[in-house]
């Protein structure tokens, strides 16, 4: 007979992974904004597409 029992730690691990990914993205954005040349260069490249 197939057991439908799922471990209870999976949702916590998923939230931990999502939280870590979100924190990593926020840290990356913050470090990019501490380098104004990079932000201006990215804005110029994006604007050149139009």
mmCIF file of N, CA, C and O in Angstrom:
data_model
loop_
_atom_site.group_PDB
_atom_site.id
_atom_site.type_symbol
_atom_site.label_atom_id
_atom_site.label_comp_id
_atom_site.label_asym_id
_atom_site.label_seq_id
_atom_site.Cartn_x
_atom_site.Cartn_y
_atom_site.Cartn_z
ATOM 1 N N UNK A 1 0.831 -1.172 0.000
ATOM 2 C CA UNK A 1 0.000 0.000 0.000
ATOM 3 C C UNK A 1 0.883 1.245 0.000
ATOM 4 O O UNK A 1 1.887 1.301 0.677
ATOM 5 N N UNK A 2 0.505 2.231 -0.775
ATOM 6 C CA UNK A 2 1.303 3.448 -0.937
ATOM 7 C C UNK A 2 1.091 4.387 0.244
ATOM 8 O O UNK A 2 -0.033 4.695 0.618
ATOM 9 N N UNK A 3 2.174 4.852 0.807
ATOM 10 C CA UNK A 3 2.083 5.776 1.938
ATOM 11 C C UNK A 3 2.044 7.216 1.426
ATOM 12 O O UNK A 3 2.823 7.590 0.555
ATOM 13 N N UNK A 4 1.120 7.993 1.946
ATOM 14 C CA UNK A 4 1.001 9.394 1.533
ATOM 15 C C UNK A 4 1.618 10.332 2.558
ATOM 16 O O UNK A 4 1.411 11.533 2.509
ATOM 17 N N UNK A 5 2.375 9.784 3.499
ATOM 18 C CA UNK A 5 3.005 10.611 4.529
ATOM 19 C C UNK A 5 4.148 11.415 3.921
ATOM 20 O O UNK A 5 5.014 10.880 3.243
ATOM 21 N N UNK A 6 4.120 12.720 4.132
ATOM 22 C CA UNK A 6 5.192 13.578 3.639
ATOM 23 C C UNK A 6 5.948 14.136 4.835
ATOM 24 O O UNK A 6 5.348 14.400 5.885
ATOM 25 N N UNK A 7 7.235 14.329 4.707
ATOM 26 C CA UNK A 7 7.993 14.884 5.824
ATOM 27 C C UNK A 7 7.557 16.311 6.136
ATOM 28 O O UNK A 7 7.219 17.080 5.240
ATOM 29 N N UNK A 8 7.571 16.661 7.392
ATOM 30 C CA UNK A 8 7.094 17.980 7.807
ATOM 31 C C UNK A 8 8.156 19.052 7.648
ATOM 32 O O UNK A 8 7.838 20.228 7.715
ATOM 33 N N UNK A 9 9.395 18.696 7.429
ATOM 34 C CA UNK A 9 10.460 19.692 7.315
ATOM 35 C C UNK A 9 10.592 20.250 5.901
ATOM 36 O O UNK A 9 11.299 21.204 5.683
ATOM 37 N N UNK A 10 9.897 19.710 4.942
ATOM 38 C CA UNK A 10 10.010 20.185 3.560
ATOM 39 C C UNK A 10 9.530 21.631 3.398
ATOM 40 O O UNK A 10 10.218 22.428 2.762
ATOM 41 N N UNK A 11 8.375 22.050 3.923
ATOM 42 C CA UNK A 11 7.967 23.461 3.765
ATOM 43 C C UNK A 11 8.953 24.433 4.415
ATOM 44 O O UNK A 11 9.233 25.487 3.860
ATOM 45 N N UNK A 12 9.492 24.061 5.564
ATOM 46 C CA UNK A 12 10.460 24.935 6.227
ATOM 47 C C UNK A 12 11.719 25.066 5.379
ATOM 48 O O UNK A 12 12.281 26.157 5.249
ATOM 49 N N UNK A 13 12.151 23.972 4.790
ATOM 50 C CA UNK A 13 13.331 24.007 3.940
ATOM 51 C C UNK A 13 13.076 24.827 2.683
ATOM 52 O O UNK A 13 13.937 25.585 2.236
ATOM 53 N N UNK A 14 11.875 24.729 2.139
ATOM 54 C CA UNK A 14 11.514 25.515 0.959
ATOM 55 C C UNK A 14 11.522 27.001 1.293
ATOM 56 O O UNK A 14 12.063 27.816 0.538
ATOM 57 N N UNK A 15 10.906 27.378 2.426
ATOM 58 C CA UNK A 15 10.892 28.788 2.829
ATOM 59 C C UNK A 15 12.298 29.291 3.101
ATOM 60 O O UNK A 15 12.631 30.444 2.797
ATOM 61 N N UNK A 16 13.153 28.447 3.674
ATOM 62 C CA UNK A 16 14.538 28.840 3.930
ATOM 63 C C UNK A 16 15.278 29.074 2.617
ATOM 64 O O UNK A 16 16.004 30.059 2.472
ATOM 65 N N UNK A 17 15.055 28.219 1.641
ATOM 66 C CA UNK A 17 15.700 28.378 0.337
ATOM 67 C C UNK A 17 15.195 29.633 -0.369
ATOM 68 O O UNK A 17 15.986 30.393 -0.942
ATOM 69 N N UNK A 18 13.883 29.865 -0.331
ATOM 70 C CA UNK A 18 13.328 31.061 -0.966
ATOM 71 C C UNK A 18 13.808 32.330 -0.267
ATOM 72 O O UNK A 18 14.123 33.321 -0.924
ATOM 73 N N UNK A 19 13.865 32.306 1.041
ATOM 74 C CA UNK A 19 14.364 33.457 1.797
ATOM 75 C C UNK A 19 15.827 33.729 1.500
ATOM 76 O O UNK A 19 16.237 34.880 1.353
ATOM 77 N N UNK A 20 16.620 32.681 1.399
ATOM 78 C CA UNK A 20 18.030 32.845 1.063
ATOM 79 C C UNK A 20 18.213 33.399 -0.339
ATOM 80 O O UNK A 20 19.067 34.254 -0.568
ATOM 81 N N UNK A 21 17.399 32.927 -1.276
ATOM 82 C CA UNK A 21 17.479 33.436 -2.644
ATOM 83 C C UNK A 21 17.070 34.904 -2.703
ATOM 84 O O UNK A 21 17.724 35.708 -3.376
ATOM 85 N N UNK A 22 16.015 35.264 -1.977
ATOM 86 C CA UNK A 22 15.564 36.659 -1.952
ATOM 87 C C UNK A 22 16.624 37.551 -1.314
ATOM 88 O O UNK A 22 16.898 38.652 -1.812
ATOM 89 N N UNK A 23 17.234 37.093 -0.241
ATOM 90 C CA UNK A 23 18.292 37.874 0.408
ATOM 91 C C UNK A 23 19.486 38.030 -0.524
ATOM 92 O O UNK A 23 20.104 39.098 -0.580
ATOM 93 N N UNK A 24 19.810 36.995 -1.277
ATOM 94 C CA UNK A 24 20.916 37.074 -2.231
ATOM 95 C C UNK A 24 20.642 38.086 -3.336
ATOM 96 O O UNK A 24 21.525 38.849 -3.720
ATOM 97 N N UNK A 25 19.414 38.098 -3.828
ATOM 98 C CA UNK A 25 19.045 39.060 -4.874
ATOM 99 C C UNK A 25 19.105 40.482 -4.325
ATOM 100 O O UNK A 25 19.622 41.395 -4.980
ATOM 101 N N UNK A 26 18.580 40.686 -3.119
ATOM 102 C CA UNK A 26 18.630 42.018 -2.513
ATOM 103 C C UNK A 26 20.066 42.478 -2.292
ATOM 104 O O UNK A 26 20.410 43.643 -2.519
ATOM 105 N N UNK A 27 20.927 41.569 -1.853
ATOM 106 C CA UNK A 27 22.336 41.913 -1.646
ATOM 107 C C UNK A 27 23.000 42.271 -2.973
ATOM 108 O O UNK A 27 23.758 43.237 -3.055
ATOM 109 N N UNK A 28 22.682 41.530 -4.030
ATOM 110 C CA UNK A 28 23.249 41.808 -5.345
ATOM 111 C C UNK A 28 22.816 43.181 -5.849
ATOM 112 O O UNK A 28 23.631 43.955 -6.363
ATOM 113 N N UNK A 29 21.538 43.510 -5.700
ATOM 114 C CA UNK A 29 21.042 44.819 -6.126
ATOM 115 C C UNK A 29 21.708 45.923 -5.316
ATOM 116 O O UNK A 29 22.124 46.949 -5.854
ATOM 117 N N UNK A 30 21.854 45.724 -4.023
ATOM 118 C CA UNK A 30 22.499 46.729 -3.182
ATOM 119 C C UNK A 30 23.948 46.955 -3.603
ATOM 120 O O UNK A 30 24.391 48.097 -3.721
ATOM 121 N N UNK A 31 24.685 45.884 -3.867
ATOM 122 C CA UNK A 31 26.079 46.052 -4.269
ATOM 123 C C UNK A 31 26.194 46.710 -5.633
ATOM 124 O O UNK A 31 27.145 47.436 -5.891
ATOM 125 N N UNK A 32 25.218 46.479 -6.521
ATOM 126 C CA UNK A 32 25.258 47.145 -7.826
ATOM 127 C C UNK A 32 25.029 48.644 -7.672
ATOM 128 O O UNK A 32 25.651 49.442 -8.355
ATOM 129 N N UNK A 33 24.140 49.031 -6.761
ATOM 130 C CA UNK A 33 23.857 50.453 -6.585
ATOM 131 C C UNK A 33 24.956 51.187 -5.833
ATOM 132 O O UNK A 33 24.963 52.408 -5.796
ATOM 133 N N UNK A 34 25.885 50.472 -5.234
ATOM 134 C CA UNK A 34 27.032 51.145 -4.612
ATOM 135 C C UNK A 34 28.093 51.473 -5.660
ATOM 136 O O UNK A 34 29.072 52.139 -5.343
ATOM 137 N N UNK A 35 27.906 51.022 -6.882
ATOM 138 C CA UNK A 35 28.817 51.325 -7.986
ATOM 139 C C UNK A 35 28.029 52.071 -9.056
ATOM 140 O O UNK A 35 27.478 51.471 -9.972
ATOM 141 N N UNK A 36 27.981 53.407 -8.970
ATOM 142 C CA UNK A 36 27.145 54.180 -9.897
ATOM 143 C C UNK A 36 27.522 53.988 -11.369
ATOM 144 O O UNK A 36 26.658 54.021 -12.227
ATOM 145 N N UNK A 37 28.797 53.764 -11.648
ATOM 146 C CA UNK A 37 29.218 53.587 -13.046
ATOM 147 C C UNK A 37 28.533 52.374 -13.660
ATOM 148 O O UNK A 37 28.141 52.383 -14.824
ATOM 149 N N UNK A 38 28.412 51.325 -12.877
ATOM 150 C CA UNK A 38 27.786 50.103 -13.368
ATOM 151 C C UNK A 38 26.313 50.346 -13.690
ATOM 152 O O UNK A 38 25.812 49.904 -14.727
ATOM 153 N N UNK A 39 25.625 51.056 -12.798
ATOM 154 C CA UNK A 39 24.205 51.315 -13.002
ATOM 155 C C UNK A 39 23.999 52.185 -14.233
ATOM 156 O O UNK A 39 23.100 51.936 -15.044
ATOM 157 N N UNK A 40 24.837 53.209 -14.413
ATOM 158 C CA UNK A 40 24.722 54.079 -15.583
ATOM 159 C C UNK A 40 25.014 53.289 -16.851
ATOM 160 O O UNK A 40 24.308 53.435 -17.857
ATOM 161 N N UNK A 41 26.012 52.431 -16.810
ATOM 162 C CA UNK A 41 26.349 51.609 -17.973
ATOM 163 C C UNK A 41 25.194 50.670 -18.335
ATOM 164 O O UNK A 41 24.842 50.525 -19.514
ATOM 165 N N UNK A 42 24.581 50.049 -17.333
ATOM 166 C CA UNK A 42 23.444 49.158 -17.604
ATOM 167 C C UNK A 42 22.252 49.942 -18.145
ATOM 168 O O UNK A 42 21.556 49.475 -19.051
ATOM 169 N N UNK A 43 22.012 51.139 -17.619
ATOM 170 C CA UNK A 43 20.913 51.955 -18.114
ATOM 171 C C UNK A 43 21.166 52.369 -19.574
ATOM 172 O O UNK A 43 20.243 52.360 -20.394
ATOM 173 N N UNK A 44 22.395 52.709 -19.907
ATOM 174 C CA UNK A 44 22.732 53.076 -21.277
ATOM 175 C C UNK A 44 22.553 51.894 -22.234
ATOM 176 O O UNK A 44 22.054 52.053 -23.352
ATOM 177 N N UNK A 45 22.954 50.702 -21.795
ATOM 178 C CA UNK A 45 22.777 49.524 -22.628
ATOM 179 C C UNK A 45 21.301 49.190 -22.823
ATOM 180 O O UNK A 45 20.884 48.816 -23.923
ATOM 181 N N UNK A 46 20.516 49.342 -21.764
ATOM 182 C CA UNK A 46 19.085 49.084 -21.885
ATOM 183 C C UNK A 46 18.438 50.110 -22.808
ATOM 184 O O UNK A 46 17.619 49.763 -23.664
ATOM 185 N N UNK A 47 18.828 51.383 -22.682
ATOM 186 C CA UNK A 47 18.245 52.436 -23.504
ATOM 187 C C UNK A 47 18.626 52.266 -24.978
ATOM 188 O O UNK A 47 17.856 52.610 -25.875
ATOM 189 N N UNK A 48 19.811 51.710 -25.244
ATOM 190 C CA UNK A 48 20.246 51.544 -26.626
ATOM 191 C C UNK A 48 19.402 50.491 -27.364
ATOM 192 O O UNK A 48 19.417 50.434 -28.583
ATOM 193 N N UNK A 49 18.675 49.669 -26.628
ATOM 194 C CA UNK A 49 17.804 48.674 -27.264
ATOM 195 C C UNK A 49 16.603 49.339 -27.938
ATOM 196 O O UNK A 49 15.974 48.758 -28.809
ATOM 197 N N UNK A 50 16.267 50.556 -27.527
ATOM 198 C CA UNK A 50 15.112 51.263 -28.098
ATOM 199 C C UNK A 50 15.619 52.266 -29.064
ATOM 200 O O UNK A 50 15.295 52.943 -29.736
#
